[in-house]
Amino acid sequence: MTGPAGDQSQDFVADLAEERAAFARLQTTLPDMFRHIFPDRTAPRTVVVLPSMSIDQDVMSKITGAHLYEERMLGMLMLLRLPRTRLIYLTSQPIPETIIDYYLHLLQGVPAQHARARLTLLTCFDSSVRPLTEKILARPRLLTRLRDAIGDPGIAHISAYTVSALERTLAVRLGVPLYGCDPDLQHLGSKSGGRTALREAGVAIPDGAENLSDAAGIAAALADLKARDPGLRRAAVKLNEGLSGEGNALFRFADAPEGSDLLPWIQDRLPHLAFEARDMTWEAFQAKVQEMGAIVEAFIEGDEKQSPSVQFHIDPLGAIDFVSTHDQVLGGPGGQVYIGCRFPADEAYRLAIQAEAAKVAELLGRRGVLGRFAVDFISVRRGGAWHHFAIEINLRKGGTTHPFLMLQFLTGGAYDPDTGLFRTPAGQPRFYYASDNLEAPHYKGLTPYDLVDIAVLNGLHYDGTTHEGVVFHLISALSEFGKLGVVCVGASPERAEALYRRSVEILDREHRMT
């Protein structure tokens, strides 16, 4: 006999099935839009920018100023260089007009007033630790204003930071397709699903185990790993839905016994994992393992080691585009937390990792993945040769997305997959160093206006004539958290890093002058 609870469950299943079907119908409109609207710079279109961090909010809370990461997609304002493009940017809290003005003045050949008239900013006025998309869905009047701002849904699409069930619901409510991966495929971007897909694609991965759901499974996997490689010094334990390394922890095998004593020895020491996230406890980590699952993998050791990544894009017609390669700059207690990146990856291996990652891209293309994604590697030099181990698939925009988009938008250039270089329209190569974590306690109190003033006084800007310079982001995080993002573009890797060092020196000096 079915009671009220059973009826509600059946209704939910029916509603979810109906939503999935409606979303699938919406997505079928993207190919035609991609053929006819995207290539025409004068075609009217509306882009809804949805920078929602729709991932585990407990993990997000470990990142300083996490709610302000919504500003990382402000580079999308450069789409306003297209004269009949309208852009709607959604946020949890209002963005200061000083920041909007800063970005609009990066547009070349388009008066800032003309661009501003085609930009709509909508905000929830809600700084709570919830995904932005969830906040929007909870505000019917805001949804109505959003629909009104979109106008004709036939020329509109949503560009989201990540795509979860929340973004699918919003797309269906708005009747607007979403340029991103179907949330039903998001398991491919989890740590466990990623290892499975990487293995299927035929790329090398670290030894390990996936689909672990409790402490006992983790301990057993660690014991098996050590038994297979008695010389193993460390292993990584990673939450399935961790972000930027904040869901990772290290286990050390120093003085580990052998044989039957190994497993209980690991069980005793498991609560003392070295967590990457600040304030993480074993109790909280264990609860997250039970909630979302985890993996264990061998920690790749090496005196000369890098953490490169390869970015791809699959368009609505199914074509795979090589987007970029990066060397990630990592920090944190165990060197697993994303700090920034260098573009492109080292010349010694960037084409090699691109070729390996292409195998993964082809697999994901066959599975129906759409939009931007990345494959992360650990690369270690042994015996004069580089060896590469794929460790993760990110089915979303990431820390390397916005700096590359800025380079692309500002220069009008393109990436050459044959050389792994980015060239301006004049054929000049360009490089950058980017960080989301230019952070110091003495930066606290600096307002967006202060930063713009410092930049103008000291020439910290992007020069469109030389295609070199500095662009800031995460500007709203500066005053409260003493944190800032920056992209430094140069004609050489050395020039890009010199611009970064100069930016830090100037910010530190200006602090001392106040």
Coordinates of C-alpha atoms in Angstrom, one line a residue:
M1 CA 0.0 0.0 0.0
T2 CA 1.4 3.4 -1.0
G3 CA 1.2 6.1 1.6
P4 CA 1.7 9.9 1.4
A5 CA 5.5 9.6 1.6
G6 CA 5.5 7.0 -1.2
D7 CA 3.2 9.3 -3.4
Q8 CA 5.6 12.2 -2.8
S9 CA 8.6 10.0 -3.8
Q10 CA 6.8 8.9 -7.0
D11 CA 6.0 12.5 -7.8
F12 CA 9.6 13.5 -7.3
V13 CA 10.8 10.8 -9.6
A14 CA 8.2 11.8 -12.2
D15 CA 9.1 15.5 -11.9
L16 CA 12.8 14.6 -12.2
A17 CA 12.2 12.5 -15.3
E18 CA 10.1 15.3 -16.8
E19 CA 12.9 17.8 -16.0
R20 CA 15.5 15.6 -17.6
A21 CA 13.4 15.3 -20.8
A22 CA 12.8 19.0 -20.9
F23 CA 16.5 19.7 -20.5
A24 CA 17.4 17.3 -23.2
R25 CA 15.0 19.1 -25.6
L26 CA 16.5 22.4 -24.7
Q27 CA 20.0 21.1 -25.4
T28 CA 19.1 20.1 -28.9
T29 CA 18.8 23.8 -29.8
L30 CA 22.5 24.4 -29.2
P31 CA 23.9 23.0 -32.4
D32 CA 21.8 25.3 -34.6
M33 CA 22.7 28.3 -32.4
F34 CA 26.4 27.3 -32.6
R35 CA 26.2 27.1 -36.4
H36 CA 24.4 30.3 -37.1
I37 CA 24.8 32.7 -34.2
F38 CA 28.2 32.0 -32.7
P39 CA 30.3 32.6 -35.8
D40 CA 28.5 35.9 -36.6
R41 CA 30.0 38.7 -34.5
T42 CA 27.1 41.0 -35.3
A43 CA 24.3 38.5 -34.6
P44 CA 22.1 39.4 -31.6
R45 CA 22.5 37.0 -28.7
T46 CA 22.2 36.9 -24.9
V47 CA 24.7 35.2 -22.7
V48 CA 23.6 34.4 -19.1
V49 CA 26.8 34.1 -17.0
L50 CA 26.1 31.9 -14.0
P51 CA 29.3 31.7 -11.8
S52 CA 27.7 29.4 -9.2
M53 CA 30.1 27.2 -7.2
S54 CA 27.5 24.4 -7.1
I55 CA 29.8 21.9 -5.3
D56 CA 30.0 20.7 -1.8
Q57 CA 29.7 23.7 0.4
D58 CA 31.6 22.3 3.3
V59 CA 34.6 21.9 1.0
M60 CA 34.0 25.4 -0.4
S61 CA 33.9 26.9 3.1
K62 CA 37.6 25.9 3.6
I63 CA 38.6 28.4 0.8
T64 CA 39.3 31.9 1.8
G65 CA 36.7 34.3 0.4
A66 CA 35.0 31.4 -1.5
H67 CA 31.8 33.3 -2.2
L68 CA 33.7 36.0 -4.0
Y69 CA 35.0 33.4 -6.5
E70 CA 31.9 34.2 -8.5
E71 CA 33.9 37.2 -9.8
R72 CA 36.4 34.9 -11.5
M73 CA 34.1 34.8 -14.6
L74 CA 34.0 38.6 -15.0
G75 CA 36.4 38.1 -17.9
M76 CA 33.2 37.1 -19.8
L77 CA 32.4 40.8 -19.9
M78 CA 34.9 40.9 -22.8
L79 CA 32.1 39.3 -24.9
L80 CA 30.6 42.7 -25.0
R81 CA 33.2 43.5 -27.6
L82 CA 30.6 41.9 -29.9
P83 CA 28.4 44.9 -30.7
R84 CA 24.9 43.2 -30.5
T85 CA 25.7 40.8 -27.6
R86 CA 23.8 41.3 -24.3
L87 CA 25.2 39.8 -21.2
I88 CA 23.5 39.0 -17.9
Y89 CA 25.8 38.4 -14.9
L90 CA 24.4 36.8 -11.8
T91 CA 25.9 37.1 -8.3
S92 CA 25.1 36.4 -4.7
Q93 CA 26.1 40.0 -3.7
P94 CA 26.3 43.2 -5.8
I95 CA 29.6 43.8 -7.6
P96 CA 31.0 47.3 -7.0
E97 CA 30.6 49.5 -10.0
T98 CA 34.3 50.3 -9.8
I99 CA 35.1 46.7 -10.6
I100 CA 32.6 46.7 -13.6
D101 CA 34.2 49.9 -14.9
Y102 CA 37.7 48.3 -14.5
Y103 CA 36.7 45.4 -16.8
L104 CA 34.8 47.5 -19.4
H105 CA 37.8 49.7 -19.9
L106 CA 39.7 46.7 -21.1
L107 CA 37.5 46.5 -24.1
Q108 CA 39.2 47.8 -27.2
G109 CA 37.2 49.7 -29.9
V110 CA 34.0 49.6 -27.8
P111 CA 33.0 52.7 -25.7
A112 CA 32.5 51.6 -22.1
Q113 CA 29.0 53.3 -22.1
H114 CA 27.9 51.2 -25.1
A115 CA 29.0 48.0 -23.4
R116 CA 27.5 49.0 -20.1
A117 CA 24.1 49.5 -21.7
R118 CA 24.2 45.9 -22.9
L119 CA 25.2 44.5 -19.5
T120 CA 22.6 43.5 -16.9
L121 CA 23.7 42.7 -13.3
L122 CA 21.3 40.7 -11.1
T123 CA 22.1 39.8 -7.5
C124 CA 20.5 37.8 -4.7
F125 CA 21.8 40.0 -1.9
D126 CA 22.6 36.8 -0.1
S127 CA 26.1 35.9 1.2
S128 CA 25.1 32.6 2.8
V129 CA 27.1 29.5 2.2
R130 CA 24.8 28.1 -0.5
P131 CA 25.3 27.8 -4.3
L132 CA 24.3 30.9 -6.2
T133 CA 21.9 28.8 -8.4
E134 CA 20.1 27.6 -5.3
K135 CA 19.6 31.2 -4.2
I136 CA 18.3 32.2 -7.5
L137 CA 15.8 29.3 -7.6
A138 CA 14.5 30.4 -4.2
R139 CA 13.6 33.9 -5.4
P140 CA 10.6 33.8 -7.8
R141 CA 10.7 37.6 -8.4
L142 CA 14.4 37.5 -9.3
L143 CA 13.6 34.6 -11.7
T144 CA 10.9 36.8 -13.3
R145 CA 13.4 39.7 -13.7
L146 CA 15.9 37.3 -15.2
R147 CA 13.4 36.0 -17.8
D148 CA 12.5 39.5 -18.7
A149 CA 16.2 40.4 -19.1
I150 CA 16.8 37.4 -21.4
G151 CA 14.0 38.3 -23.8
D152 CA 14.1 35.9 -26.7
P153 CA 15.2 32.5 -25.3
G154 CA 15.9 31.4 -28.9
I155 CA 19.1 33.5 -29.0
A156 CA 20.2 32.9 -25.4
H157 CA 22.4 30.4 -23.6
I158 CA 23.7 29.9 -20.1
S159 CA 27.5 29.8 -19.5
A160 CA 28.0 28.3 -16.0
Y161 CA 31.1 27.6 -13.9
T162 CA 29.9 24.1 -13.2
V163 CA 26.7 22.2 -14.1
S164 CA 24.9 20.3 -11.4
A165 CA 21.2 19.4 -11.1
L166 CA 20.6 22.9 -9.8
E167 CA 21.8 24.5 -13.1
R168 CA 19.7 22.0 -15.0
T169 CA 16.6 23.0 -13.0
L170 CA 17.3 26.7 -13.7
A171 CA 17.8 26.1 -17.4
V172 CA 14.5 24.3 -17.6
R173 CA 12.7 27.1 -15.6
L174 CA 14.1 29.7 -17.9
G175 CA 13.7 27.7 -21.2
V176 CA 17.3 28.5 -22.1
P177 CA 19.9 25.9 -23.1
L178 CA 23.1 25.4 -21.0
Y179 CA 26.5 25.4 -22.7
G180 CA 27.9 22.7 -20.4
C181 CA 28.0 19.1 -19.5
D182 CA 24.8 17.3 -18.6
P183 CA 24.8 16.8 -14.9
D184 CA 24.0 13.1 -15.4
L185 CA 27.6 12.8 -16.7
Q186 CA 29.2 14.6 -13.7
H187 CA 30.3 11.3 -12.2
L188 CA 33.0 11.3 -14.8
G189 CA 34.5 14.4 -13.1
S190 CA 34.5 12.9 -9.7
K191 CA 37.8 11.4 -8.4
S192 CA 36.4 7.8 -8.6
G193 CA 34.7 8.3 -11.9
G194 CA 37.7 10.1 -13.3
R195 CA 40.1 7.3 -12.4
T196 CA 37.7 4.8 -14.1
A197 CA 37.5 6.9 -17.2
L198 CA 41.3 7.6 -17.3
R199 CA 42.0 3.9 -17.1
E200 CA 39.5 3.2 -19.9
A201 CA 41.1 5.8 -22.0
G202 CA 44.4 4.0 -21.8
V203 CA 46.5 6.7 -20.0
A204 CA 48.8 5.9 -17.1
I205 CA 47.4 6.6 -13.6
P206 CA 48.9 6.2 -10.2
D207 CA 48.3 2.9 -8.5
G208 CA 45.3 3.1 -6.2
A209 CA 41.6 2.3 -5.5
E210 CA 38.4 4.2 -6.1
N211 CA 34.7 4.1 -4.9
L212 CA 35.7 3.9 -1.2
S213 CA 32.9 4.8 1.2
D214 CA 34.2 4.4 4.7
A215 CA 37.3 4.4 6.9
A216 CA 37.6 0.6 6.7
G217 CA 37.7 0.7 2.9
I218 CA 40.3 3.5 3.0
A219 CA 42.5 1.5 5.4
A220 CA 42.2 -1.7 3.4
A221 CA 43.1 0.2 0.2
L222 CA 46.2 1.8 1.8
A223 CA 47.3 -1.6 3.1
D224 CA 46.9 -3.1 -0.4
L225 CA 48.8 -0.2 -1.9
K226 CA 51.7 -0.6 0.5
A227 CA 51.8 -4.4 0.0
R228 CA 52.1 -4.0 -3.8
D229 CA 54.8 -1.4 -3.4
P230 CA 56.8 -1.9 -0.2
G231 CA 58.9 1.1 -0.9
L232 CA 55.9 3.5 -1.0
R233 CA 56.5 6.4 1.3
R234 CA 53.2 8.3 1.0
A235 CA 49.7 8.0 -0.4
A236 CA 46.9 10.5 -1.1
V237 CA 43.4 10.2 0.2
K238 CA 41.0 12.3 -1.8
L239 CA 37.3 13.1 -1.4
N240 CA 35.4 12.5 -4.6
E241 CA 34.1 16.0 -4.9
G242 CA 37.1 18.0 -3.5
L243 CA 38.0 21.3 -5.1
S244 CA 41.5 22.7 -5.8
G245 CA 43.1 20.1 -3.6
E246 CA 41.2 21.2 -0.5
G247 CA 39.6 17.7 -0.2
N248 CA 42.9 15.9 -0.2
A249 CA 45.0 14.4 2.6
L250 CA 48.3 12.6 2.9
F251 CA 49.0 9.3 4.7
R252 CA 52.7 8.6 5.5
F253 CA 54.0 5.0 5.7
A254 CA 57.1 5.9 7.7
D255 CA 58.0 2.9 10.0
A256 CA 55.1 0.9 8.8
P257 CA 55.2 -2.8 9.8
E258 CA 54.8 -5.7 7.3
G259 CA 52.5 -8.6 7.0
S260 CA 49.4 -8.9 9.2
D261 CA 50.5 -6.0 11.4
L262 CA 50.1 -3.5 8.6
L263 CA 46.3 -3.1 8.4
P264 CA 45.8 -2.4 12.2
W265 CA 48.8 0.0 12.1
I266 CA 47.1 1.9 9.3
Q267 CA 43.8 1.9 11.1
D268 CA 45.3 3.4 14.2
R269 CA 47.0 6.2 12.2
L270 CA 44.2 7.0 9.8
P271 CA 42.6 9.7 12.0
H272 CA 46.0 11.5 11.9
L273 CA 45.9 12.2 8.2
A274 CA 47.7 15.4 7.1
F275 CA 44.8 17.4 5.7
E276 CA 45.3 20.1 3.0
A277 CA 42.2 22.1 4.0
R278 CA 42.5 24.4 7.0
D279 CA 40.6 23.4 10.1
M280 CA 39.7 20.0 8.6
T281 CA 39.2 17.2 11.2
W282 CA 39.1 13.4 10.9
E283 CA 35.5 13.4 12.0
A284 CA 34.5 15.9 9.3
F285 CA 36.6 14.2 6.7
Q286 CA 35.2 10.7 7.6
A287 CA 31.6 12.1 7.3
K288 CA 32.4 13.5 3.8
V289 CA 33.9 10.1 2.8
Q290 CA 30.6 8.4 3.8
E291 CA 28.6 11.1 2.0
M292 CA 30.5 11.4 -1.3
G293 CA 33.1 8.7 -1.4
A294 CA 36.8 8.8 -1.8
I295 CA 39.9 7.4 -3.6
V296 CA 43.3 6.3 -2.4
E297 CA 46.3 6.6 -4.7
A298 CA 50.1 6.4 -4.5
F299 CA 51.7 9.7 -4.0
I300 CA 54.1 10.2 -6.9
E301 CA 57.6 11.1 -5.6
G302 CA 60.4 12.8 -7.5
D303 CA 63.0 15.5 -7.1
E304 CA 61.9 17.1 -10.3
K305 CA 58.1 17.1 -10.5
Q306 CA 55.4 19.2 -12.1
S307 CA 51.6 19.3 -12.0
P308 CA 50.6 20.2 -15.6
S309 CA 47.0 20.2 -17.0
V310 CA 45.5 20.1 -20.4
Q311 CA 42.3 22.0 -21.3
F312 CA 39.8 21.0 -24.0
H313 CA 36.5 22.1 -25.4
I314 CA 33.8 20.0 -27.0
D315 CA 31.4 22.1 -29.0
P316 CA 27.7 21.3 -29.6
L317 CA 28.6 19.7 -32.9
G318 CA 30.9 17.2 -31.1
A319 CA 34.2 18.7 -32.4
I320 CA 37.1 18.5 -29.9
D321 CA 39.2 21.6 -29.6
F322 CA 42.6 21.8 -27.9
V323 CA 42.4 24.8 -25.7
S324 CA 45.6 25.1 -23.7
T325 CA 48.2 23.5 -21.4
H326 CA 49.3 24.8 -18.0
D327 CA 51.8 24.1 -15.3
Q328 CA 49.9 24.4 -12.1
V329 CA 51.5 26.1 -9.1
L330 CA 50.6 24.1 -6.0
G331 CA 51.0 24.9 -2.3
G332 CA 49.4 23.9 1.0
P333 CA 50.8 21.5 3.6
G334 CA 51.3 18.7 1.2
G335 CA 51.7 20.6 -2.0
Q336 CA 48.3 19.6 -3.4
V337 CA 46.4 22.9 -3.2
Y338 CA 46.0 25.0 -6.4
I339 CA 47.6 28.4 -6.1
G340 CA 48.0 29.5 -9.7
C341 CA 49.4 28.5 -13.1
R342 CA 51.9 29.2 -15.8
F343 CA 50.9 29.1 -19.5
P344 CA 51.9 27.2 -21.4
A345 CA 53.2 24.0 -19.8
D346 CA 56.9 23.3 -20.1
E347 CA 58.2 22.9 -23.6
A348 CA 59.8 19.6 -22.6
Y349 CA 56.5 17.8 -22.2
R350 CA 53.5 20.0 -23.2
L351 CA 52.9 18.2 -26.5
A352 CA 53.3 14.8 -24.8
I353 CA 50.6 15.5 -22.1
Q354 CA 48.4 17.0 -24.8
A355 CA 48.5 13.8 -26.8
E356 CA 47.8 11.7 -23.7
A357 CA 44.9 13.9 -22.7
A358 CA 43.5 13.8 -26.2
K359 CA 42.7 10.1 -25.5
V360 CA 40.6 11.1 -22.6
A361 CA 38.9 13.9 -24.6
E362 CA 37.9 11.4 -27.3
L363 CA 36.4 9.1 -24.6
L364 CA 34.5 11.9 -23.1
G365 CA 33.3 13.1 -26.5
R366 CA 31.8 9.6 -27.1
R367 CA 30.1 9.8 -23.7
G368 CA 28.4 13.1 -24.7
V369 CA 30.4 15.6 -22.7
L370 CA 29.9 19.2 -23.8
G371 CA 31.9 22.4 -23.0
R372 CA 35.2 23.0 -21.3
F373 CA 37.0 20.4 -19.2
A374 CA 40.6 19.6 -18.1
V375 CA 42.8 16.6 -17.4
D376 CA 45.3 17.0 -14.6
F377 CA 48.6 15.2 -14.5
I378 CA 51.6 14.6 -12.2
S379 CA 54.8 14.6 -14.3
V380 CA 58.1 13.4 -12.9
R381 CA 61.5 13.3 -14.5
R382 CA 63.4 10.0 -14.0
G383 CA 66.5 9.0 -15.8
G384 CA 66.4 12.0 -18.1
A385 CA 62.8 11.3 -19.3
W386 CA 59.5 12.7 -18.2
H387 CA 56.8 10.3 -17.1
H388 CA 53.2 11.4 -16.9
F389 CA 50.4 10.1 -14.7
A390 CA 46.8 11.4 -15.2
I391 CA 45.1 12.0 -11.8
E392 CA 41.9 13.9 -12.4
I393 CA 39.2 15.1 -14.9
N394 CA 37.5 18.4 -14.2
L395 CA 34.2 18.6 -16.0
R396 CA 33.8 22.3 -15.4
K397 CA 35.6 25.6 -15.7
G398 CA 38.5 25.8 -13.3
G399 CA 41.4 27.9 -12.1
T400 CA 43.1 27.9 -15.5
T401 CA 39.9 28.9 -17.4
H402 CA 39.6 32.6 -16.7
P403 CA 43.2 33.6 -17.2
F404 CA 43.2 31.9 -20.6
L405 CA 39.9 33.5 -21.6
M406 CA 41.4 36.9 -20.6
L407 CA 44.4 36.3 -22.8
Q408 CA 42.2 35.2 -25.7
F409 CA 39.7 38.1 -25.4
L410 CA 42.4 40.8 -24.9
T411 CA 44.7 39.8 -27.7
G412 CA 42.3 38.3 -30.2
G413 CA 44.9 35.6 -30.7
A414 CA 44.7 31.8 -30.8
Y415 CA 46.2 28.7 -29.4
D416 CA 48.3 26.5 -31.8
P417 CA 48.0 22.9 -30.8
D418 CA 50.9 21.9 -33.0
T419 CA 53.4 23.9 -31.0
G420 CA 51.5 24.4 -27.7
L421 CA 52.0 28.2 -28.0
F422 CA 49.5 31.0 -28.1
R423 CA 50.0 33.7 -30.7
T424 CA 48.6 37.1 -31.3
P425 CA 47.1 38.0 -34.7
A426 CA 50.6 39.3 -35.6
G427 CA 52.1 35.9 -34.8
Q428 CA 53.8 36.9 -31.6
P429 CA 53.8 34.3 -28.8
R430 CA 52.4 35.3 -25.5
F431 CA 52.8 33.7 -22.0
Y432 CA 51.3 34.3 -18.6
Y433 CA 51.6 33.7 -14.9
A434 CA 48.3 33.7 -13.1
S435 CA 47.2 33.3 -9.4
D436 CA 44.0 33.4 -7.4
N437 CA 46.0 33.6 -4.2
L438 CA 48.0 36.9 -4.2
E439 CA 47.3 37.2 -0.4
A440 CA 48.8 39.1 2.5
P441 CA 47.3 40.3 5.8
H442 CA 48.4 43.9 5.1
Y443 CA 46.3 44.0 1.9
K444 CA 43.2 44.0 4.1
G445 CA 41.3 47.3 4.0
L446 CA 42.3 48.1 0.4
T447 CA 39.1 48.8 -1.4
P448 CA 38.5 48.2 -5.1
Y449 CA 39.0 52.0 -5.7
D450 CA 42.3 51.8 -3.9
L451 CA 43.5 49.0 -6.1
V452 CA 42.5 50.8 -9.3
D453 CA 44.2 54.0 -8.0
I454 CA 47.4 52.0 -7.2
A455 CA 47.3 50.3 -10.6
V456 CA 46.9 53.6 -12.5
L457 CA 49.7 55.4 -10.5
N458 CA 52.1 52.5 -11.1
G459 CA 51.2 51.5 -14.6
L460 CA 49.8 48.1 -13.5
H461 CA 47.6 47.6 -16.5
Y462 CA 47.2 45.7 -19.7
D463 CA 48.6 47.5 -22.8
G464 CA 46.7 46.6 -25.9
T465 CA 49.5 48.0 -28.2
T466 CA 52.2 45.6 -26.8
H467 CA 49.8 42.8 -25.7
E468 CA 51.5 42.7 -22.3
G469 CA 50.5 43.7 -18.8
V470 CA 48.5 43.0 -15.7
V471 CA 44.8 42.3 -15.1
F472 CA 43.4 41.8 -11.7
H473 CA 40.4 39.7 -10.6
L474 CA 38.8 38.6 -7.3
I475 CA 39.0 42.3 -6.5
S476 CA 36.1 42.3 -4.0
A477 CA 38.1 39.8 -1.8
L478 CA 40.9 42.3 -1.2
S479 CA 39.4 44.5 1.5
E480 CA 37.9 41.8 3.7
F481 CA 40.3 38.9 3.1
G482 CA 43.5 40.6 1.9
K483 CA 43.3 38.4 -1.2
L484 CA 43.5 39.1 -4.9
G485 CA 43.8 37.4 -8.3
V486 CA 46.0 38.5 -11.1
V487 CA 46.9 37.5 -14.7
C488 CA 50.3 38.7 -15.9
V489 CA 50.8 38.5 -19.7
G490 CA 54.3 38.8 -21.2
A491 CA 56.2 38.2 -24.4
S492 CA 58.2 35.4 -22.6
P493 CA 57.7 33.3 -19.5
E494 CA 60.4 35.4 -17.7
R495 CA 58.6 38.6 -18.6
A496 CA 55.3 37.3 -17.3
E497 CA 56.8 36.3 -14.0
A498 CA 58.7 39.6 -13.7
L499 CA 55.3 41.4 -14.1
Y500 CA 53.9 39.3 -11.3
R501 CA 56.8 40.0 -9.0
R502 CA 56.5 43.8 -9.8
S503 CA 52.8 43.7 -9.0
V504 CA 53.5 42.1 -5.6
E505 CA 56.3 44.6 -4.9
I506 CA 54.1 47.6 -5.7
L507 CA 51.2 46.3 -3.5
D508 CA 53.6 45.8 -0.6
R509 CA 55.2 49.2 -1.1
E510 CA 51.9 51.0 -1.4
H511 CA 50.8 49.3 1.9
R512 CA 53.8 50.7 3.7
M513 CA 53.1 54.2 2.3
T514 CA 49.6 54.3 3.9

